Amino acid sequence: MTGLIRTFYLFSGIHGFLIGLLPIFIPVILWNKGLNLADIANFTALTALGFVMAMLAWDRLRATAKWSLIIALSFLFEIALVSLLLADNLPLLLSLGALINGAAGCFYWSTQRILFQRVTETKNSGNTFGNFQILLVIVLKLGVLIGSYLLDAAHLKILLALYVSLSMLGYFMVKGSLASAVELLEKDQPKAFSFVQIMQFQDAFKSKTIFLIDGVFLFLESYFWLLSLYLLTQQNLLKLGLLIVILGLCLAVIFFIIKKRIDHSNAQRIFIVAVFAYALSWLLRGQLSLQGDTLYLYVTILIIAFLTSFFRLAFNKRFYDLAERQQAIRYIICKSYYSQFVLVLFFTLAGYLFSSTVDALQQLQNLYLLLIPLVFIYLFYGDKNTTKPAD
């Protein structure tokens, strides 16, 4: 395993475990602190703003090859976030905490995407992303299992001590691996991009349009769908953790079966099927009820998880394949900027529209159903004449 590949998997795996340990539960933690949907939406909007602000610094550190500092900050921001999540200071969490959450997301996801782009080729992007997803499923769910138990048992000091210790260990492990990979990582890195360069981004693949909608769906998947699952499991944190783990194990098996085949299939046909499957997943989200049969509920949740993961596999293959056909670093950075700009606007509006007098689960389900037509915009993404199976 080359140094760069080792660095990618170490960085992704350690952060994945740490995210599962606590940050994955952010919407649930906010809900249990007495916040409503409007408050959580406003927190999400401020998180996106923090991401954009951090992106300005991250891009300049990337351009000047300050990779060791980038790695260090990715862990420090997460430690600061977790400290605020476990502290009893709600005003500080909803302001500074949200901004730090955005910065932590920026330094993790932006770095991970650059590393992934550097270890991937067009002919194996689906397989590589599948391997990454399997790793992430395993370590994230292990973190979820431990984190949900410690949260449910209120062992907050133990959780914080564990988080800080593992973050420090993780930093030195990734830094040690980075030493043998830094030359490959620094190769052909462009200068930091100006705001004008970001705004002028355009290509023939409808990428800008896709960037504008994809962030909304990603945050709905990671924040508000998790909150829906919590409400559907009678607000039982341990039960939610076990559900996430079981779903993850099932999906790991599925990814193992399909990850290599996607690179040797008709990419356009796979992508179309994945988009319609994704639309179905949001339809199913909007239909679930606490009053239904328990077996039906959990089977439907598993189907939703599979349809969503299948779409993300197909989408990310297309995203990285298209990035390779142009200036990849700029393409990845523009994705972040455009997605986060829209998130600020969308969730600010959502925070205004959400009502504290209406059932939260019903409001979320109405939102899921309302956004289904937007899913079909993904069908316009990419060049349909050049998305053939890899050799």
mmCIF file of C-alpha atoms in Angstrom:
data_model
loop_
_atom_site.group_PDB
_atom_site.id
_atom_site.type_symbol
_atom_site.label_atom_id
_atom_site.label_comp_id
_atom_site.label_asym_id
_atom_site.label_seq_id
_atom_site.Cartn_x
_atom_site.Cartn_y
_atom_site.Cartn_z
ATOM 1 C CA MET A 1 0.000 0.000 0.000
ATOM 2 C CA THR A 2 1.515 3.325 -1.040
ATOM 3 C CA GLY A 3 1.969 6.100 1.478
ATOM 4 C CA LEU A 4 -0.810 8.224 -0.029
ATOM 5 C CA ILE A 5 -3.347 5.400 -0.010
ATOM 6 C CA ARG A 6 -2.404 4.568 3.572
ATOM 7 C CA THR A 7 -2.826 8.229 4.519
ATOM 8 C CA PHE A 8 -6.254 8.368 2.862
ATOM 9 C CA TYR A 9 -7.570 5.311 4.679
ATOM 10 C CA LEU A 10 -6.046 6.307 8.014
ATOM 11 C CA PHE A 11 -7.424 9.844 7.803
ATOM 12 C CA SER A 12 -10.883 8.667 6.694
ATOM 13 C CA GLY A 13 -11.056 5.733 9.093
ATOM 14 C CA ILE A 14 -9.976 7.575 12.240
ATOM 15 C CA HIS A 15 -12.241 10.548 11.536
ATOM 16 C CA GLY A 16 -15.071 8.183 10.651
ATOM 17 C CA PHE A 17 -14.801 6.485 14.040
ATOM 18 C CA LEU A 18 -14.649 9.842 15.842
ATOM 19 C CA ILE A 19 -17.695 11.142 13.949
ATOM 20 C CA GLY A 20 -19.619 8.017 14.937
ATOM 21 C CA LEU A 21 -18.548 8.450 18.555
ATOM 22 C CA LEU A 22 -20.467 11.727 18.944
ATOM 23 C CA PRO A 23 -20.846 14.296 16.090
ATOM 24 C CA ILE A 24 -23.208 11.996 14.184
ATOM 25 C CA PHE A 25 -25.675 12.521 17.037
ATOM 26 C CA ILE A 26 -25.658 16.340 16.785
ATOM 27 C CA PRO A 27 -29.346 16.701 15.734
ATOM 28 C CA VAL A 28 -30.409 14.256 18.464
ATOM 29 C CA ILE A 29 -28.305 16.065 21.088
ATOM 30 C CA LEU A 30 -29.821 19.403 20.052
ATOM 31 C CA TRP A 31 -33.317 17.899 20.180
ATOM 32 C CA ASN A 32 -32.699 16.473 23.657
ATOM 33 C CA LYS A 33 -31.529 19.890 24.820
ATOM 34 C CA GLY A 34 -35.048 21.138 24.136
ATOM 35 C CA LEU A 35 -34.568 22.667 20.687
ATOM 36 C CA ASN A 36 -37.200 22.413 17.952
ATOM 37 C CA LEU A 37 -36.864 21.920 14.202
ATOM 38 C CA ALA A 38 -36.527 25.647 13.557
ATOM 39 C CA ASP A 39 -33.609 25.860 15.997
ATOM 40 C CA ILE A 40 -31.880 22.844 14.426
ATOM 41 C CA ALA A 41 -32.394 24.313 10.936
ATOM 42 C CA ASN A 42 -30.829 27.601 12.073
ATOM 43 C CA PHE A 43 -27.926 25.648 13.601
ATOM 44 C CA THR A 44 -27.477 23.897 10.241
ATOM 45 C CA ALA A 45 -27.489 27.203 8.336
ATOM 46 C CA LEU A 46 -24.839 28.610 10.672
ATOM 47 C CA THR A 47 -22.846 25.383 10.265
ATOM 48 C CA ALA A 48 -22.824 25.937 6.487
ATOM 49 C CA LEU A 49 -21.647 29.506 7.028
ATOM 50 C CA GLY A 50 -18.831 28.198 9.222
ATOM 51 C CA PHE A 51 -17.896 25.752 6.453
ATOM 52 C CA VAL A 52 -17.606 28.576 3.906
ATOM 53 C CA MET A 53 -15.520 30.724 6.256
ATOM 54 C CA ALA A 54 -13.196 27.800 7.023
ATOM 55 C CA MET A 55 -12.950 26.935 3.332
ATOM 56 C CA LEU A 56 -11.194 30.238 2.658
ATOM 57 C CA ALA A 57 -8.468 29.302 5.157
ATOM 58 C CA TRP A 58 -8.340 25.621 4.131
ATOM 59 C CA ASP A 59 -7.812 26.488 0.451
ATOM 60 C CA ARG A 60 -4.881 28.759 1.264
ATOM 61 C CA LEU A 61 -3.304 26.150 3.525
ATOM 62 C CA ARG A 62 -3.747 23.568 0.743
ATOM 63 C CA ALA A 63 -2.155 25.848 -1.850
ATOM 64 C CA THR A 64 0.868 26.440 0.395
ATOM 65 C CA ALA A 65 1.205 22.724 1.215
ATOM 66 C CA LYS A 66 0.524 23.099 4.943
ATOM 67 C CA TRP A 67 -0.829 19.551 5.092
ATOM 68 C CA SER A 68 0.388 18.794 8.587
ATOM 69 C CA LEU A 69 -1.425 21.885 9.875
ATOM 70 C CA ILE A 70 -4.554 20.914 7.924
ATOM 71 C CA ILE A 71 -4.518 17.460 9.536
ATOM 72 C CA ALA A 72 -3.992 18.973 12.988
ATOM 73 C CA LEU A 73 -6.849 21.464 12.574
ATOM 74 C CA SER A 74 -9.201 18.719 11.354
ATOM 75 C CA PHE A 75 -8.792 17.038 14.766
ATOM 76 C CA LEU A 76 -8.694 20.240 16.844
ATOM 77 C CA PHE A 77 -11.966 21.545 15.405
ATOM 78 C CA GLU A 78 -13.669 18.238 16.199
ATOM 79 C CA ILE A 79 -12.342 18.261 19.781
ATOM 80 C CA ALA A 80 -13.642 21.821 20.237
ATOM 81 C CA LEU A 81 -17.020 20.818 18.793
ATOM 82 C CA VAL A 82 -17.390 17.774 21.048
ATOM 83 C CA SER A 83 -16.392 19.828 24.103
ATOM 84 C CA LEU A 84 -19.195 22.292 23.360
ATOM 85 C CA LEU A 85 -21.708 19.507 22.642
ATOM 86 C CA LEU A 86 -21.050 17.946 26.039
ATOM 87 C CA ALA A 87 -20.937 21.243 27.930
ATOM 88 C CA ASP A 88 -24.017 22.869 29.436
ATOM 89 C CA ASN A 89 -23.865 26.149 27.497
ATOM 90 C CA LEU A 90 -26.621 26.196 24.896
ATOM 91 C CA PRO A 91 -26.153 29.802 23.609
ATOM 92 C CA LEU A 92 -22.450 29.152 22.967
ATOM 93 C CA LEU A 93 -23.219 25.832 21.238
ATOM 94 C CA LEU A 94 -25.810 27.421 18.938
ATOM 95 C CA SER A 95 -23.447 30.207 17.873
ATOM 96 C CA LEU A 96 -19.755 29.375 18.138
ATOM 97 C CA GLY A 97 -20.480 25.636 18.217
ATOM 98 C CA ALA A 98 -22.320 25.765 14.887
ATOM 99 C CA LEU A 99 -19.453 27.683 13.251
ATOM 100 C CA ILE A 100 -16.907 25.207 14.638
ATOM 101 C CA ASN A 101 -19.073 22.355 13.368
ATOM 102 C CA GLY A 102 -18.836 23.861 9.891
ATOM 103 C CA ALA A 103 -15.068 24.297 10.191
ATOM 104 C CA ALA A 104 -14.676 20.680 11.346
ATOM 105 C CA GLY A 105 -16.752 19.500 8.380
ATOM 106 C CA CYS A 106 -14.700 21.624 5.993
ATOM 107 C CA PHE A 107 -11.302 20.375 7.164
ATOM 108 C CA TYR A 108 -12.468 16.761 7.167
ATOM 109 C CA TRP A 109 -14.492 16.527 3.960
ATOM 110 C CA SER A 110 -12.336 18.845 1.833
ATOM 111 C CA THR A 111 -9.154 17.031 2.827
ATOM 112 C CA GLN A 112 -10.740 13.623 2.381
ATOM 113 C CA ARG A 113 -11.993 14.538 -1.114
ATOM 114 C CA ILE A 114 -8.551 15.724 -2.211
ATOM 115 C CA LEU A 115 -6.957 12.545 -0.869
ATOM 116 C CA PHE A 116 -9.606 10.415 -2.573
ATOM 117 C CA GLN A 117 -9.083 12.232 -5.876
ATOM 118 C CA ARG A 118 -5.342 11.599 -5.668
ATOM 119 C CA VAL A 119 -5.667 7.836 -5.098
ATOM 120 C CA THR A 120 -8.404 7.293 -7.707
ATOM 121 C CA GLU A 121 -8.487 6.733 -11.444
ATOM 122 C CA THR A 122 -11.555 6.892 -13.694
ATOM 123 C CA LYS A 123 -11.452 3.147 -14.331
ATOM 124 C CA ASN A 124 -11.603 2.267 -10.634
ATOM 125 C CA SER A 125 -13.478 5.161 -9.024
ATOM 126 C CA GLY A 126 -16.539 3.051 -8.204
ATOM 127 C CA ASN A 127 -14.475 0.279 -6.639
ATOM 128 C CA THR A 128 -12.337 2.737 -4.659
ATOM 129 C CA PHE A 129 -15.383 4.587 -3.356
ATOM 130 C CA GLY A 130 -16.992 1.256 -2.485
ATOM 131 C CA ASN A 131 -13.901 0.248 -0.476
ATOM 132 C CA PHE A 132 -13.974 3.629 1.246
ATOM 133 C CA GLN A 133 -17.670 3.209 2.093
ATOM 134 C CA ILE A 134 -17.075 -0.259 3.543
ATOM 135 C CA LEU A 135 -14.283 1.101 5.738
ATOM 136 C CA LEU A 136 -16.415 4.064 6.769
ATOM 137 C CA VAL A 137 -19.398 1.839 7.552
ATOM 138 C CA ILE A 138 -17.305 -0.387 9.833
ATOM 139 C CA VAL A 139 -15.470 2.325 11.786
ATOM 140 C CA LEU A 140 -18.423 4.746 11.884
ATOM 141 C CA LYS A 141 -20.785 2.089 13.208
ATOM 142 C CA LEU A 142 -18.230 0.950 15.786
ATOM 143 C CA GLY A 143 -18.043 4.556 16.954
ATOM 144 C CA VAL A 144 -21.843 4.791 16.973
ATOM 145 C CA LEU A 145 -22.119 1.646 19.103
ATOM 146 C CA ILE A 146 -19.709 2.981 21.721
ATOM 147 C CA GLY A 147 -20.938 6.569 21.543
ATOM 148 C CA SER A 148 -24.629 5.722 21.864
ATOM 149 C CA TYR A 149 -23.933 3.541 24.908
ATOM 150 C CA LEU A 150 -21.845 6.226 26.659
ATOM 151 C CA LEU A 151 -24.385 8.936 25.841
ATOM 152 C CA ASP A 152 -27.317 6.818 26.986
ATOM 153 C CA ALA A 153 -25.495 5.998 30.238
ATOM 154 C CA ALA A 154 -24.507 9.676 30.656
ATOM 155 C CA HIS A 155 -20.781 8.856 30.859
ATOM 156 C CA LEU A 156 -19.937 12.242 29.364
ATOM 157 C CA LYS A 157 -16.504 12.698 30.961
ATOM 158 C CA ILE A 158 -15.421 9.264 29.792
ATOM 159 C CA LEU A 159 -16.712 10.056 26.294
ATOM 160 C CA LEU A 160 -14.803 13.351 26.172
ATOM 161 C CA ALA A 161 -11.594 11.785 27.479
ATOM 162 C CA LEU A 162 -11.866 8.950 24.949
ATOM 163 C CA TYR A 163 -12.517 11.416 22.129
ATOM 164 C CA VAL A 164 -9.554 13.643 22.979
ATOM 165 C CA SER A 165 -7.182 10.686 23.456
ATOM 166 C CA LEU A 166 -8.137 9.035 20.172
ATOM 167 C CA SER A 167 -7.944 12.362 18.320
ATOM 168 C CA MET A 168 -4.391 12.944 19.525
ATOM 169 C CA LEU A 169 -3.385 9.380 18.656
ATOM 170 C CA GLY A 170 -5.081 9.711 15.277
ATOM 171 C CA TYR A 171 -3.252 12.934 14.488
ATOM 172 C CA PHE A 172 0.182 11.384 15.087
ATOM 173 C CA MET A 173 -0.738 8.274 13.082
ATOM 174 C CA VAL A 174 -1.915 10.291 10.073
ATOM 175 C CA LYS A 175 1.010 12.715 10.342
ATOM 176 C CA GLY A 176 3.453 9.801 10.376
ATOM 177 C CA SER A 177 1.871 8.313 7.268
ATOM 178 C CA LEU A 178 1.753 11.709 5.571
ATOM 179 C CA ALA A 179 5.550 12.009 5.670
ATOM 180 C CA SER A 180 5.889 9.382 2.928
ATOM 181 C CA ALA A 181 3.034 10.787 0.834
ATOM 182 C CA VAL A 182 3.423 14.544 0.961
ATOM 183 C CA GLU A 183 5.269 14.833 -2.370
ATOM 184 C CA LEU A 184 2.457 13.100 -4.255
ATOM 185 C CA LEU A 185 -0.100 15.217 -2.427
ATOM 186 C CA GLU A 186 1.688 18.477 -3.258
ATOM 187 C CA LYS A 187 2.135 17.614 -6.942
ATOM 188 C CA ASP A 188 0.261 19.955 -9.329
ATOM 189 C CA GLN A 189 -1.651 21.713 -6.566
ATOM 190 C CA PRO A 190 -3.033 24.998 -8.012
ATOM 191 C CA LYS A 191 -2.932 28.329 -6.216
ATOM 192 C CA ALA A 192 -5.759 29.296 -3.870
ATOM 193 C CA PHE A 193 -8.882 30.209 -5.797
ATOM 194 C CA SER A 194 -10.363 33.684 -5.679
ATOM 195 C CA PHE A 195 -14.044 34.384 -5.154
ATOM 196 C CA VAL A 196 -14.272 35.505 -8.800
ATOM 197 C CA GLN A 197 -12.808 32.191 -10.002
ATOM 198 C CA ILE A 198 -15.334 30.283 -7.935
ATOM 199 C CA MET A 199 -18.261 32.342 -9.218
ATOM 200 C CA GLN A 200 -17.099 31.995 -12.839
ATOM 201 C CA PHE A 201 -17.027 28.196 -12.664
ATOM 202 C CA GLN A 202 -18.971 26.568 -15.508
ATOM 203 C CA ASP A 203 -18.738 23.309 -17.414
ATOM 204 C CA ALA A 204 -20.657 21.269 -19.976
ATOM 205 C CA PHE A 205 -21.952 18.730 -17.457
ATOM 206 C CA LYS A 206 -24.504 20.862 -15.532
ATOM 207 C CA SER A 207 -22.230 20.540 -12.510
ATOM 208 C CA LYS A 208 -23.047 23.932 -11.030
ATOM 209 C CA THR A 209 -26.772 23.114 -10.935
ATOM 210 C CA ILE A 210 -26.063 19.769 -9.277
ATOM 211 C CA PHE A 211 -23.756 21.381 -6.726
ATOM 212 C CA LEU A 212 -26.547 23.767 -5.759
ATOM 213 C CA ILE A 213 -29.000 20.991 -4.852
ATOM 214 C CA ASP A 214 -26.724 18.215 -3.629
ATOM 215 C CA GLY A 215 -25.708 19.866 -0.374
ATOM 216 C CA VAL A 216 -29.347 20.167 0.672
ATOM 217 C CA PHE A 217 -29.962 16.458 0.151
ATOM 218 C CA LEU A 218 -26.714 15.504 1.903
ATOM 219 C CA PHE A 219 -27.628 17.492 5.012
ATOM 220 C CA LEU A 220 -31.168 16.156 4.995
ATOM 221 C CA GLU A 221 -29.688 12.649 4.904
ATOM 222 C CA SER A 222 -27.144 13.227 7.667
ATOM 223 C CA TYR A 223 -29.040 15.554 10.016
ATOM 224 C CA PHE A 224 -32.788 15.490 9.601
ATOM 225 C CA TRP A 225 -33.209 11.868 8.509
ATOM 226 C CA LEU A 226 -31.221 10.843 11.586
ATOM 227 C CA LEU A 227 -33.612 12.901 13.683
ATOM 228 C CA SER A 228 -36.534 11.170 11.933
ATOM 229 C CA LEU A 229 -35.027 7.786 12.843
ATOM 230 C CA TYR A 230 -34.675 8.923 16.449
ATOM 231 C CA LEU A 231 -38.342 9.925 16.563
ATOM 232 C CA LEU A 232 -39.356 6.672 14.873
ATOM 233 C CA THR A 233 -37.465 4.655 17.517
ATOM 234 C CA GLN A 234 -39.434 6.343 20.335
ATOM 235 C CA GLN A 235 -36.476 8.648 21.096
ATOM 236 C CA ASN A 236 -34.393 5.781 22.431
ATOM 237 C CA LEU A 237 -30.720 6.619 21.900
ATOM 238 C CA LEU A 238 -29.399 3.102 22.398
ATOM 239 C CA LYS A 239 -32.022 1.671 20.044
ATOM 240 C CA LEU A 240 -31.070 4.317 17.460
ATOM 241 C CA GLY A 241 -27.399 3.375 17.779
ATOM 242 C CA LEU A 242 -28.134 -0.331 17.321
ATOM 243 C CA LEU A 243 -30.333 0.436 14.311
ATOM 244 C CA ILE A 244 -27.538 2.468 12.674
ATOM 245 C CA VAL A 245 -25.047 -0.345 13.309
ATOM 246 C CA ILE A 246 -27.317 -3.060 11.863
ATOM 247 C CA LEU A 247 -28.048 -0.927 8.796
ATOM 248 C CA GLY A 248 -24.344 -0.299 8.350
ATOM 249 C CA LEU A 249 -23.423 -3.979 8.466
ATOM 250 C CA CYS A 250 -26.088 -4.855 5.909
ATOM 251 C CA LEU A 251 -24.921 -2.073 3.619
ATOM 252 C CA ALA A 252 -21.271 -3.120 3.947
ATOM 253 C CA VAL A 253 -22.181 -6.530 2.537
ATOM 254 C CA ILE A 254 -24.129 -4.918 -0.304
ATOM 255 C CA PHE A 255 -21.259 -2.548 -1.136
ATOM 256 C CA PHE A 256 -18.812 -5.456 -1.185
ATOM 257 C CA ILE A 257 -20.953 -7.193 -3.810
ATOM 258 C CA ILE A 258 -21.533 -4.236 -6.154
ATOM 259 C CA LYS A 259 -18.461 -2.000 -5.754
ATOM 260 C CA LYS A 260 -16.354 -3.605 -8.515
ATOM 261 C CA ARG A 261 -19.235 -4.198 -10.915
ATOM 262 C CA ILE A 262 -20.202 -0.538 -11.150
ATOM 263 C CA ASP A 263 -16.928 0.313 -12.932
ATOM 264 C CA HIS A 264 -17.666 -2.262 -15.636
ATOM 265 C CA SER A 265 -21.325 -1.446 -16.187
ATOM 266 C CA ASN A 266 -23.024 1.102 -18.405
ATOM 267 C CA ALA A 267 -22.500 4.165 -16.236
ATOM 268 C CA GLN A 268 -25.418 6.154 -17.676
ATOM 269 C CA ARG A 269 -27.885 3.321 -17.200
ATOM 270 C CA ILE A 270 -26.673 2.730 -13.634
ATOM 271 C CA PHE A 271 -26.907 6.435 -12.864
ATOM 272 C CA ILE A 272 -30.485 6.743 -14.165
ATOM 273 C CA VAL A 273 -31.582 3.735 -12.094
ATOM 274 C CA ALA A 274 -29.818 5.221 -9.052
ATOM 275 C CA VAL A 275 -31.595 8.573 -9.432
ATOM 276 C CA PHE A 276 -35.029 6.945 -9.592
ATOM 277 C CA ALA A 277 -34.063 4.749 -6.614
ATOM 278 C CA TYR A 278 -33.076 7.889 -4.709
ATOM 279 C CA ALA A 279 -36.419 9.522 -5.472
ATOM 280 C CA LEU A 280 -38.139 6.378 -4.165
ATOM 281 C CA SER A 281 -36.089 6.593 -0.963
ATOM 282 C CA TRP A 282 -37.489 10.074 -0.240
ATOM 283 C CA LEU A 283 -41.008 8.907 -1.033
ATOM 284 C CA LEU A 284 -40.610 6.086 1.490
ATOM 285 C CA ARG A 285 -39.195 8.509 4.068
ATOM 286 C CA GLY A 286 -42.343 10.574 3.739
ATOM 287 C CA GLN A 287 -44.587 7.555 4.374
ATOM 288 C CA LEU A 288 -43.176 6.061 7.573
ATOM 289 C CA SER A 289 -45.291 6.198 10.706
ATOM 290 C CA LEU A 290 -45.014 5.354 14.386
ATOM 291 C CA GLN A 291 -48.397 3.646 14.180
ATOM 292 C CA GLY A 292 -47.358 1.097 11.532
ATOM 293 C CA ASP A 293 -46.141 -2.473 11.898
ATOM 294 C CA THR A 294 -42.672 -2.648 13.503
ATOM 295 C CA LEU A 295 -41.311 -5.195 11.010
ATOM 296 C CA TYR A 296 -42.535 -3.082 8.094
ATOM 297 C CA LEU A 297 -40.916 -0.017 9.649
ATOM 298 C CA TYR A 298 -37.459 -1.575 9.968
ATOM 299 C CA VAL A 299 -37.547 -3.305 6.572
ATOM 300 C CA THR A 300 -38.499 0.014 4.962
ATOM 301 C CA ILE A 301 -35.661 1.799 6.767
ATOM 302 C CA LEU A 302 -33.222 -0.827 5.433
ATOM 303 C CA ILE A 303 -34.571 -0.334 1.891
ATOM 304 C CA ILE A 304 -34.189 3.447 2.253
ATOM 305 C CA ALA A 305 -30.594 3.006 3.428
ATOM 306 C CA PHE A 306 -29.771 0.759 0.471
ATOM 307 C CA LEU A 307 -31.398 3.028 -2.134
ATOM 308 C CA THR A 308 -29.609 6.059 -0.709
ATOM 309 C CA SER A 309 -26.224 4.342 -0.538
ATOM 310 C CA PHE A 310 -26.608 2.980 -4.070
ATOM 311 C CA PHE A 311 -27.306 6.486 -5.331
ATOM 312 C CA ARG A 312 -24.331 7.911 -3.436
ATOM 313 C CA LEU A 313 -22.058 5.253 -4.939
ATOM 314 C CA ALA A 314 -23.241 6.056 -8.485
ATOM 315 C CA PHE A 315 -23.187 9.817 -7.862
ATOM 316 C CA ASN A 316 -19.690 9.876 -6.389
ATOM 317 C CA LYS A 317 -18.340 7.743 -9.221
ATOM 318 C CA ARG A 318 -19.729 10.273 -11.694
ATOM 319 C CA PHE A 319 -18.492 13.219 -9.618
ATOM 320 C CA TYR A 320 -14.885 12.009 -9.461
ATOM 321 C CA ASP A 321 -14.890 10.810 -13.069
ATOM 322 C CA LEU A 322 -15.989 14.284 -14.214
ATOM 323 C CA ALA A 323 -13.479 15.942 -11.887
ATOM 324 C CA GLU A 324 -10.680 14.000 -13.586
ATOM 325 C CA ARG A 325 -11.715 15.396 -16.982
ATOM 326 C CA GLN A 326 -11.114 19.000 -15.930
ATOM 327 C CA GLN A 327 -9.224 20.864 -13.209
ATOM 328 C CA ALA A 328 -10.023 18.391 -10.455
ATOM 329 C CA ILE A 329 -9.033 20.489 -7.434
ATOM 330 C CA ARG A 330 -11.071 23.489 -8.578
ATOM 331 C CA TYR A 331 -14.017 21.195 -9.356
ATOM 332 C CA ILE A 332 -13.980 19.699 -5.846
ATOM 333 C CA ILE A 333 -13.611 23.089 -4.165
ATOM 334 C CA CYS A 334 -16.417 24.646 -6.227
ATOM 335 C CA LYS A 335 -18.684 21.769 -5.170
ATOM 336 C CA SER A 336 -18.148 22.705 -1.532
ATOM 337 C CA TYR A 337 -18.653 26.433 -2.012
ATOM 338 C CA TYR A 338 -21.840 26.140 -4.064
ATOM 339 C CA SER A 339 -23.368 23.484 -1.818
ATOM 340 C CA GLN A 340 -22.677 25.425 1.368
ATOM 341 C CA PHE A 341 -23.921 28.765 -0.008
ATOM 342 C CA VAL A 342 -27.281 27.165 -0.783
ATOM 343 C CA LEU A 343 -27.385 25.433 2.604
ATOM 344 C CA VAL A 344 -27.143 28.802 4.359
ATOM 345 C CA LEU A 345 -30.123 30.083 2.374
ATOM 346 C CA PHE A 346 -32.201 26.881 2.431
ATOM 347 C CA PHE A 347 -31.980 26.158 6.142
ATOM 348 C CA THR A 348 -32.405 29.810 7.103
ATOM 349 C CA LEU A 349 -35.688 29.688 5.182
ATOM 350 C CA ALA A 350 -36.548 26.297 6.691
ATOM 351 C CA GLY A 351 -35.906 27.696 10.165
ATOM 352 C CA TYR A 352 -38.396 30.452 9.425
ATOM 353 C CA LEU A 353 -41.034 28.048 8.059
ATOM 354 C CA PHE A 354 -40.782 25.234 10.608
ATOM 355 C CA SER A 355 -43.427 25.532 13.302
ATOM 356 C CA SER A 356 -43.041 24.489 16.933
ATOM 357 C CA THR A 357 -46.785 23.812 17.161
ATOM 358 C CA VAL A 358 -46.829 21.079 14.486
ATOM 359 C CA ASP A 359 -45.598 17.500 14.972
ATOM 360 C CA ALA A 360 -41.873 17.442 14.105
ATOM 361 C CA LEU A 361 -41.917 14.070 12.336
ATOM 362 C CA GLN A 362 -44.855 15.161 10.174
ATOM 363 C CA GLN A 363 -43.064 18.394 9.226
ATOM 364 C CA LEU A 364 -39.971 16.454 8.202
ATOM 365 C CA GLN A 365 -42.000 13.987 6.153
ATOM 366 C CA ASN A 366 -43.779 16.828 4.364
ATOM 367 C CA LEU A 367 -40.387 18.340 3.530
ATOM 368 C CA TYR A 368 -39.096 15.015 2.159
ATOM 369 C CA LEU A 369 -42.116 14.673 -0.139
ATOM 370 C CA LEU A 370 -41.930 18.298 -1.247
ATOM 371 C CA LEU A 371 -38.320 17.925 -2.417
ATOM 372 C CA ILE A 372 -38.794 14.747 -4.488
ATOM 373 C CA PRO A 373 -39.117 16.646 -7.832
ATOM 374 C CA LEU A 374 -35.659 18.149 -7.246
ATOM 375 C CA VAL A 375 -34.138 14.656 -7.254
ATOM 376 C CA PHE A 376 -34.788 14.314 -10.993
ATOM 377 C CA ILE A 377 -32.494 17.269 -11.723
ATOM 378 C CA TYR A 378 -29.652 14.807 -11.113
ATOM 379 C CA LEU A 379 -30.598 13.140 -14.430
ATOM 380 C CA PHE A 380 -29.019 16.097 -16.268
ATOM 381 C CA TYR A 381 -25.638 15.584 -14.583
ATOM 382 C CA GLY A 382 -22.784 14.500 -16.825
ATOM 383 C CA ASP A 383 -22.020 13.812 -20.450
ATOM 384 C CA LYS A 384 -24.253 10.967 -21.535
ATOM 385 C CA ASN A 385 -22.113 10.213 -24.597
ATOM 386 C CA THR A 386 -18.954 9.464 -22.658
ATOM 387 C CA THR A 387 -20.119 7.586 -19.577
ATOM 388 C CA LYS A 388 -19.348 4.099 -20.896
ATOM 389 C CA PRO A 389 -18.101 1.117 -18.907
ATOM 390 C CA ALA A 390 -14.418 1.181 -17.973
ATOM 391 C CA ASP A 391 -12.080 -1.196 -19.765
#
